[in-house]
Coordinates of C-alpha atoms in Angstrom, one line a residue:
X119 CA 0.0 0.0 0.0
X120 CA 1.1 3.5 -0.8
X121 CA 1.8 5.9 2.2
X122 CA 3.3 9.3 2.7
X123 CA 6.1 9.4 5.0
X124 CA 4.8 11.0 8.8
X125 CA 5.0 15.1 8.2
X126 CA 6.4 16.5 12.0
X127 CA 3.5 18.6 12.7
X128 CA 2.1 20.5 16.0
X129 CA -1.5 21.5 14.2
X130 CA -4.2 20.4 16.0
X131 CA -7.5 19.4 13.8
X132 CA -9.0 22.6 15.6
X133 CA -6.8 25.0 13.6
X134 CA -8.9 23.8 10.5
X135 CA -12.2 25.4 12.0
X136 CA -14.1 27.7 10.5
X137 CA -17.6 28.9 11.2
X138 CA -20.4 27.5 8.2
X139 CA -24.2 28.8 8.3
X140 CA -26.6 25.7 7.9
X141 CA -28.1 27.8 4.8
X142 CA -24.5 27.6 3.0
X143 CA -24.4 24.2 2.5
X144 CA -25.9 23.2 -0.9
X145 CA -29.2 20.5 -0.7
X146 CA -29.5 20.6 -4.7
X147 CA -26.6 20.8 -7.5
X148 CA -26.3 23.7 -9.7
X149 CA -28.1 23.4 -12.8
X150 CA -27.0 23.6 -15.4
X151 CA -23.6 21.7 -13.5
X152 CA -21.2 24.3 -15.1
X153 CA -23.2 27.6 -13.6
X154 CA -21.6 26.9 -9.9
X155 CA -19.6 29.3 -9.0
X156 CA -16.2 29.4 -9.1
X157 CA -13.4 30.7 -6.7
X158 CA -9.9 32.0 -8.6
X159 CA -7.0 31.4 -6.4
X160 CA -3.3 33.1 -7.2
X161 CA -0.9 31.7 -5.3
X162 CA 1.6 33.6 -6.1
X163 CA 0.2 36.9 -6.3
X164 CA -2.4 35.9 -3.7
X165 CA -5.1 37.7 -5.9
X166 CA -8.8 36.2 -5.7
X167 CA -11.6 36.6 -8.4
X168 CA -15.2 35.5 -8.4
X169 CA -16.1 33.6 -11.5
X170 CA -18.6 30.9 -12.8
X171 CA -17.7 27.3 -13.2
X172 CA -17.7 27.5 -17.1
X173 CA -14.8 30.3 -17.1
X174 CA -12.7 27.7 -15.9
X175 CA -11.7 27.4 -19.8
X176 CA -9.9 30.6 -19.7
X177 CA -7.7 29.7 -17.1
X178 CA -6.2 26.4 -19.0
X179 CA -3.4 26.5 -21.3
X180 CA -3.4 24.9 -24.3
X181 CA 0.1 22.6 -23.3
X182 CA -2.1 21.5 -19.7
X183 CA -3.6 18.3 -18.4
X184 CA -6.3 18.2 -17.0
X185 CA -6.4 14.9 -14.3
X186 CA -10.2 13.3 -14.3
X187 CA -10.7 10.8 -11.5
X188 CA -13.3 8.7 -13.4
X189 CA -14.6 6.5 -10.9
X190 CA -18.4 5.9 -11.1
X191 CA -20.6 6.0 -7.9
X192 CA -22.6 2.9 -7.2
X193 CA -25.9 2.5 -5.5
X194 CA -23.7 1.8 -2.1
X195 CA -26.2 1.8 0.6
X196 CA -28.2 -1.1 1.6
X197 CA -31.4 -1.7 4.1
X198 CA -31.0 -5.6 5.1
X199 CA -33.4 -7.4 7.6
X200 CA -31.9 -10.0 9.8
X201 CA -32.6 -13.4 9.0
X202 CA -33.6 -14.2 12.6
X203 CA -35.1 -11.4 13.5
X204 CA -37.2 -9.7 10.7
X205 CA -38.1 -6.7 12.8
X206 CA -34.6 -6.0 12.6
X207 CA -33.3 -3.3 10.2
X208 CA -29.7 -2.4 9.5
X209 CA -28.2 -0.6 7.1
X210 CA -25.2 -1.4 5.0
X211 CA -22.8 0.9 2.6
X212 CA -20.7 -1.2 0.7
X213 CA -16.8 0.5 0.7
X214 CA -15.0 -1.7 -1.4
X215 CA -14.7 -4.8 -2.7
X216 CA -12.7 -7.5 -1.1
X217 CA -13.5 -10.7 -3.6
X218 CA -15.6 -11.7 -5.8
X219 CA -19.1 -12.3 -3.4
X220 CA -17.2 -10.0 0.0
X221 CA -16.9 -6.6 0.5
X222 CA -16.0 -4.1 3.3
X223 CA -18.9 -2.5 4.4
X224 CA -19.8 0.1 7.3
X225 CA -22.9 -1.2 9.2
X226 CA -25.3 0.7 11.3
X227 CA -25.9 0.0 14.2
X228 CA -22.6 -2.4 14.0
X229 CA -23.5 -4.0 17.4
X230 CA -26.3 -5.5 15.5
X231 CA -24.1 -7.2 12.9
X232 CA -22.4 -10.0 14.8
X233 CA -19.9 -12.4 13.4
X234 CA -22.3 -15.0 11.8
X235 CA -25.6 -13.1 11.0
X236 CA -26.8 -13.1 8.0
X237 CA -29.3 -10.7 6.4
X238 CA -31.9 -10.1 3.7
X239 CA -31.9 -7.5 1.2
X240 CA -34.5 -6.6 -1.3
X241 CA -37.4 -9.3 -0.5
X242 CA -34.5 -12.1 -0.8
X243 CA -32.8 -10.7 -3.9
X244 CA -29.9 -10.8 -1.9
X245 CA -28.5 -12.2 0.9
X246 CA -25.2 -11.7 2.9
X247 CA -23.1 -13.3 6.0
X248 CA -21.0 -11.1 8.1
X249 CA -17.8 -13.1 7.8
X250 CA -15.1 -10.8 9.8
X251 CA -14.7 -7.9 11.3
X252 CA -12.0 -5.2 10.0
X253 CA -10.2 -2.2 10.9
X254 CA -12.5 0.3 12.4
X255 CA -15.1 -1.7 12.9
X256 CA -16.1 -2.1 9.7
X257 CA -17.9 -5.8 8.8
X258 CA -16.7 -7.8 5.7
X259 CA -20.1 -8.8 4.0
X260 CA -20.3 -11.9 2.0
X261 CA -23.2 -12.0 0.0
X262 CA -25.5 -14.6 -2.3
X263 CA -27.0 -13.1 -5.3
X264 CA -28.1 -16.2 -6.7
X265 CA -26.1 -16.3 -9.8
X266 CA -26.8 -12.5 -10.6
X267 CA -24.3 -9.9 -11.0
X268 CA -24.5 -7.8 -8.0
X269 CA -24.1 -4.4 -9.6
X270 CA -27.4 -5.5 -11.0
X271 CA -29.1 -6.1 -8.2
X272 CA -27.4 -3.2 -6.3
X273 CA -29.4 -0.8 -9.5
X274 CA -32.4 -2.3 -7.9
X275 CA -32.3 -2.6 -4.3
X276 CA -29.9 0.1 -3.8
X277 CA -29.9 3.2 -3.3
X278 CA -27.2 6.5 -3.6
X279 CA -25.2 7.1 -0.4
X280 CA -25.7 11.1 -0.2
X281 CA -23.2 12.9 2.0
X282 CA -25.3 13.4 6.0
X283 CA -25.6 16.9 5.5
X284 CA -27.7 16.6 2.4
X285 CA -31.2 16.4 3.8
X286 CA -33.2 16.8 0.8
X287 CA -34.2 13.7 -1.7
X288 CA -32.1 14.1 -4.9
X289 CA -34.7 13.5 -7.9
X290 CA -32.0 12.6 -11.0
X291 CA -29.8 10.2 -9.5
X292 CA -27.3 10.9 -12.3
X293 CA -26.4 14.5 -10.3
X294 CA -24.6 12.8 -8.1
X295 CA -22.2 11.2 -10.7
X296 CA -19.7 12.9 -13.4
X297 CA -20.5 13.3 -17.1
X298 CA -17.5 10.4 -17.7
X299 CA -18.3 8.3 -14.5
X300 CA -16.7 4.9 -15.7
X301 CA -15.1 2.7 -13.5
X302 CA -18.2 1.1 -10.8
X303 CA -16.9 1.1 -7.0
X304 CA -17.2 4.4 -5.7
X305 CA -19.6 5.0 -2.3
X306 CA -18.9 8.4 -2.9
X307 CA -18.7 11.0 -6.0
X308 CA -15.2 12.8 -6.7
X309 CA -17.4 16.1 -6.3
X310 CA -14.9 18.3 -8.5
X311 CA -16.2 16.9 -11.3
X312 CA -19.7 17.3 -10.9
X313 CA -18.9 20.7 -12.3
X314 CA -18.2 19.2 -15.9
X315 CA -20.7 19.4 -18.6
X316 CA -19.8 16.9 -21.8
X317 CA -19.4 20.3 -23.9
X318 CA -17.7 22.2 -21.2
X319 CA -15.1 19.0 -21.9
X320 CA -15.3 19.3 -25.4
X321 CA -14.4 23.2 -25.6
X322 CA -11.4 22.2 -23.2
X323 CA -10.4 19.6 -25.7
X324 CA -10.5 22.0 -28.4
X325 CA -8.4 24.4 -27.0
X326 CA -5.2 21.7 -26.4
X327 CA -6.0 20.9 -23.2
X328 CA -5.4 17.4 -22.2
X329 CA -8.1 15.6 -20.4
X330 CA -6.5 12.6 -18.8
X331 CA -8.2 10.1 -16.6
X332 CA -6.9 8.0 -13.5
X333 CA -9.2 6.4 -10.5
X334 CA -9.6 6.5 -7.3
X335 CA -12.1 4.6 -5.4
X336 CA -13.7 6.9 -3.2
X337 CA -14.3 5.0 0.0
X338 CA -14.4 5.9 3.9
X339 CA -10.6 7.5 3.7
X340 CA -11.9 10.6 1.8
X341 CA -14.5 11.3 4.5
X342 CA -13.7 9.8 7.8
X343 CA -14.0 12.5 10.3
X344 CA -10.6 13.7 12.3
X345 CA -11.0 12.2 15.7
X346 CA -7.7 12.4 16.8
X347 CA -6.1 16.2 18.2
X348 CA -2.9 15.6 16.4
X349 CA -3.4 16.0 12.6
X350 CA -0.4 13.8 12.5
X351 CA -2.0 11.5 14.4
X352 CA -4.6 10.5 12.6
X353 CA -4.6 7.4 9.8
X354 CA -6.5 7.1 6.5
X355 CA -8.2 4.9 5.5
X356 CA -7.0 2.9 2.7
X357 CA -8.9 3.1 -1.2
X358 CA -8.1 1.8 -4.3
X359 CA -6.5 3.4 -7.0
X360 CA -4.6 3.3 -11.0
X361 CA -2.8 4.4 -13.5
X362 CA -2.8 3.1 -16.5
X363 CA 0.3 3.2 -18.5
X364 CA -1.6 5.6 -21.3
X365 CA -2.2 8.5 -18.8
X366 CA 0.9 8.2 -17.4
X367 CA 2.7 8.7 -20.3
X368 CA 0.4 11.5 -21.4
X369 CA 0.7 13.2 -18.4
X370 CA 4.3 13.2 -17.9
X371 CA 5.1 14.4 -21.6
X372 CA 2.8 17.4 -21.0
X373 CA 4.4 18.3 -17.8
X374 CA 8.0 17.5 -19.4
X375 CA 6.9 20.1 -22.2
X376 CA 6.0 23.1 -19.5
X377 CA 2.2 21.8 -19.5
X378 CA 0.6 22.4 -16.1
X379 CA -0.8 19.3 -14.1
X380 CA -4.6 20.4 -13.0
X381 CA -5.7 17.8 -10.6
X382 CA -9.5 17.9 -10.6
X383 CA -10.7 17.1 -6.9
X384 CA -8.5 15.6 -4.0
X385 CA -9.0 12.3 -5.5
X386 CA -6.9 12.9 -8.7
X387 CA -4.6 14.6 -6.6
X388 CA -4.1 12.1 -4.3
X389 CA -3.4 9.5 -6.8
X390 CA -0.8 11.5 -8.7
X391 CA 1.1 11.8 -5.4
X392 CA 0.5 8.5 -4.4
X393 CA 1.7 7.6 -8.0
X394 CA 4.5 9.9 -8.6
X395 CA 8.4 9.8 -7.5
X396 CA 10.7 12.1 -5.9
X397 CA 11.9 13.2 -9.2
X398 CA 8.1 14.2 -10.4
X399 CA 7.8 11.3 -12.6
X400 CA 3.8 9.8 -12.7
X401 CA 4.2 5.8 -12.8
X402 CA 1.6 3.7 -13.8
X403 CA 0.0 0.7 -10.9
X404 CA -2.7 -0.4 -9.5
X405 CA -2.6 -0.3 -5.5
X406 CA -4.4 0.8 -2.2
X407 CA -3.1 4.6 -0.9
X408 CA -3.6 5.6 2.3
X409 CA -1.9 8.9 1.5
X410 CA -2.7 11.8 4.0
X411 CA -1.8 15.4 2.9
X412 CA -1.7 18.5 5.6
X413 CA 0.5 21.4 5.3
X414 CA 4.4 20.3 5.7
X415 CA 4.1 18.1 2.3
X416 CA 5.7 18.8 -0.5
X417 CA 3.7 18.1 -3.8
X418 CA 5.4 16.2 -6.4
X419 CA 3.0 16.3 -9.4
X420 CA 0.1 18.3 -8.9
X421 CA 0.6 22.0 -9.7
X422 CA -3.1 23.9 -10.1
X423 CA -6.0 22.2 -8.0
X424 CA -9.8 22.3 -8.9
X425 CA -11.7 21.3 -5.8
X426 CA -14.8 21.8 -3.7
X427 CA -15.2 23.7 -0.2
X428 CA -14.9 21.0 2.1
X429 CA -15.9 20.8 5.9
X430 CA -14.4 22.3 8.7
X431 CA -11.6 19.9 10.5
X432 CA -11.7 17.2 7.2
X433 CA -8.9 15.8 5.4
X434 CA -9.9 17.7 2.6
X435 CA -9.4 20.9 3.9
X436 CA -6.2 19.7 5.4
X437 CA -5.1 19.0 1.7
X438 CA -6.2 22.4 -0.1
X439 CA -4.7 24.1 3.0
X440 CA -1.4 22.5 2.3
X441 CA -1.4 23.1 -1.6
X442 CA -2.0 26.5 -0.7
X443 CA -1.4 27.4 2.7
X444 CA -3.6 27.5 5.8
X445 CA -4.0 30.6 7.3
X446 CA -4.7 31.8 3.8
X447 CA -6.9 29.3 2.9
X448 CA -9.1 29.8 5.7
X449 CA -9.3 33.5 4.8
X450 CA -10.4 32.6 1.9
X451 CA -13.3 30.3 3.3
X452 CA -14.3 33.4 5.0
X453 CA -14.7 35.1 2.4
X454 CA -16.6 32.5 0.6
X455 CA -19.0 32.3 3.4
X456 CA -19.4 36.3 3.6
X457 CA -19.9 36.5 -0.3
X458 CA -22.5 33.4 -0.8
X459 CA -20.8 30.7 -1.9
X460 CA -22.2 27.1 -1.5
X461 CA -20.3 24.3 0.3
X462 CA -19.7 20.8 0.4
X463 CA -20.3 18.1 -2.5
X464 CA -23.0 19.8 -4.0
X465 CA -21.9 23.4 -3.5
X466 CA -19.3 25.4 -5.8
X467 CA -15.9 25.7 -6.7
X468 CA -12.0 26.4 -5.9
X469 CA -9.5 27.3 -9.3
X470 CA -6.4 27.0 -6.9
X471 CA -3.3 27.6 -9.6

């Protein structure tokens, strides 16, 4: 598995805070997806500008890649009734796939998912065995689909694992998944991308712009809470990831040839630093990462970030804050909050270059 060496660090998850009204964070995704807003970042100059998602296009080069995470949600979450006791109701999200019939799964309420229970899903479509019990508690979940493939049945029975703090029924299903959504085993969306129309893409294309895909599974690492003080404390959880040989090589002859590397979402950046050497070469593999990024690291690959407002004390903001720096950073969340902006996976955009 890929890891980061330990960063020596004394920030506390508490010097990520900032204060969020309820209103601020986004129910419903901006429609069309490219009308979001979008927050321009200069590092250098430190100068900010207030734009829509579409003007992204005018800050790409023609010589620049653009990093996709194409990973495609899946209908994760799961109501199962225990076989004994049919008044009984758990719920399951599947977080990755650990065979061909198990998978790692988060249960609520786990106490009620013992070693040995099995459980009903969709009127008997399904069935599944808790078979052991992994790091954090999580259950791994073998299940019976009677010959079926189970992204089939999951289409059916399953429903879209929306983010907590989204409180209001999505109606299109296919808002919560990017326009080149490809590879199935996500339980979450890389939320970047939602941004993307198909002929947003297609002007980018036209102008020179690479548009590269690699993949990350988004799983529990993305979005497990901070518990520990220490940021350096605290361990990821591990996710899945590739390269294929193709994007590597595309990727590292653009950069070679003065092309920026434009990670969209903490996803694609995560898997060209997991990915990349010292030297700022991208290799192509297949592996788990459990990769964490707060300020002290030094990026080897990615060098302009699209991304999301993320919530106070996460990972995420951890990462932003260390591509650009924190104290600025949370200025600039601040500001977001003082001029409107939406948060979270369904809210707008950060241009961080």
């Amino acid at each position: 598995m890929v890891k980061n060496e330990r960063i020596k660090t004394d920030l506390c998850k508490e010097d990520f805070f900032y204060e969020l009204p309820q209103s601020q964070i986004a129910q419903h995704p901006a429609e069309p997806r490219d009308t979001s807003r979008l927050m321009v970042i200069d590092r250098k100059s430190g100068e900010i500008a207030h734009k829509h998602f579409y003007d992204i296009i005018d800050y790409l080069r023609p010589e620049d890649v653009l990093v996709i995470n194409d990973s495609k949600v899946i209908p994760a979450r799961l109501y199962g009734t225990d076989a004994e006791k049919a008044d009984r109701t758990v719920e399951f999200l599947l977080l990755r796939r650990r065979g061909d019939r198990a998978w790692e799964t988060l249960v609520r309420p786990g106490k009620k998912a013992k070693l040995g229970r099995k459980f009903i899903f969709g009127d008997g479509l399904l069935t599944g065995e808790i078979t052991d019990i992994v790091e954090e508690g999580n259950r791994i979940v073998t299940f019976s689909a009677g010959g079926a493939e189970i992204y089939t049945l999951l289409d059916k029975i399953g429903s879209m694992p929306l983010p907590p703090y989204i409180t209001e029924k999505l109606e299109d299903g296919s808002r919560y998944q990017t326009v080149y959504a490809k590879e199935e085993g996500s339980a979450a969306a890389p939320t970047a991308g939602l941004h993307f129309t198909t002929e947003l893409l297609d002007r980018i294309r036209e102008k020179g712009v690479a548009v590269v895909p690699v993949m990350l599974h988004v799983g529990l690492g993305t979005f497990r809470p901070v518990k520990e003080s220490k940021v350096g404390d605290h361990v990821m959880h591990s996710e899945y990831f590739s390269v294929s040989p193709e994007s590597a090589d595309e990727i590292n002859r653009r950069r070679a040839a003065g092309g920026r590397v434009i990670a969209v979402g903490t996803t694609s950046c995560r898997v060209l630093e997991s990915a990349s050497d010292e030297n700022g070469i991208l290799h192509p593999m297949a592996d788990d990462t459990g990769i964490f990024i707060y300020p002290g690291y030094r990026f080897k690959m990615t060098d302009a970030l699209i991304t999301n407002f993320h919530l106070p004390e996460s990972t995420l903001l951890m990462l932003v804050s260390a591509f650009y720096d924190r104290e600025k950073m949370l200025e600039a969340y601040k500001l977001a909050v003082r001029e409107g902006y939406r948060f979270f996976s369904f809210g707008d955009a950060m241009f961080i270059e």
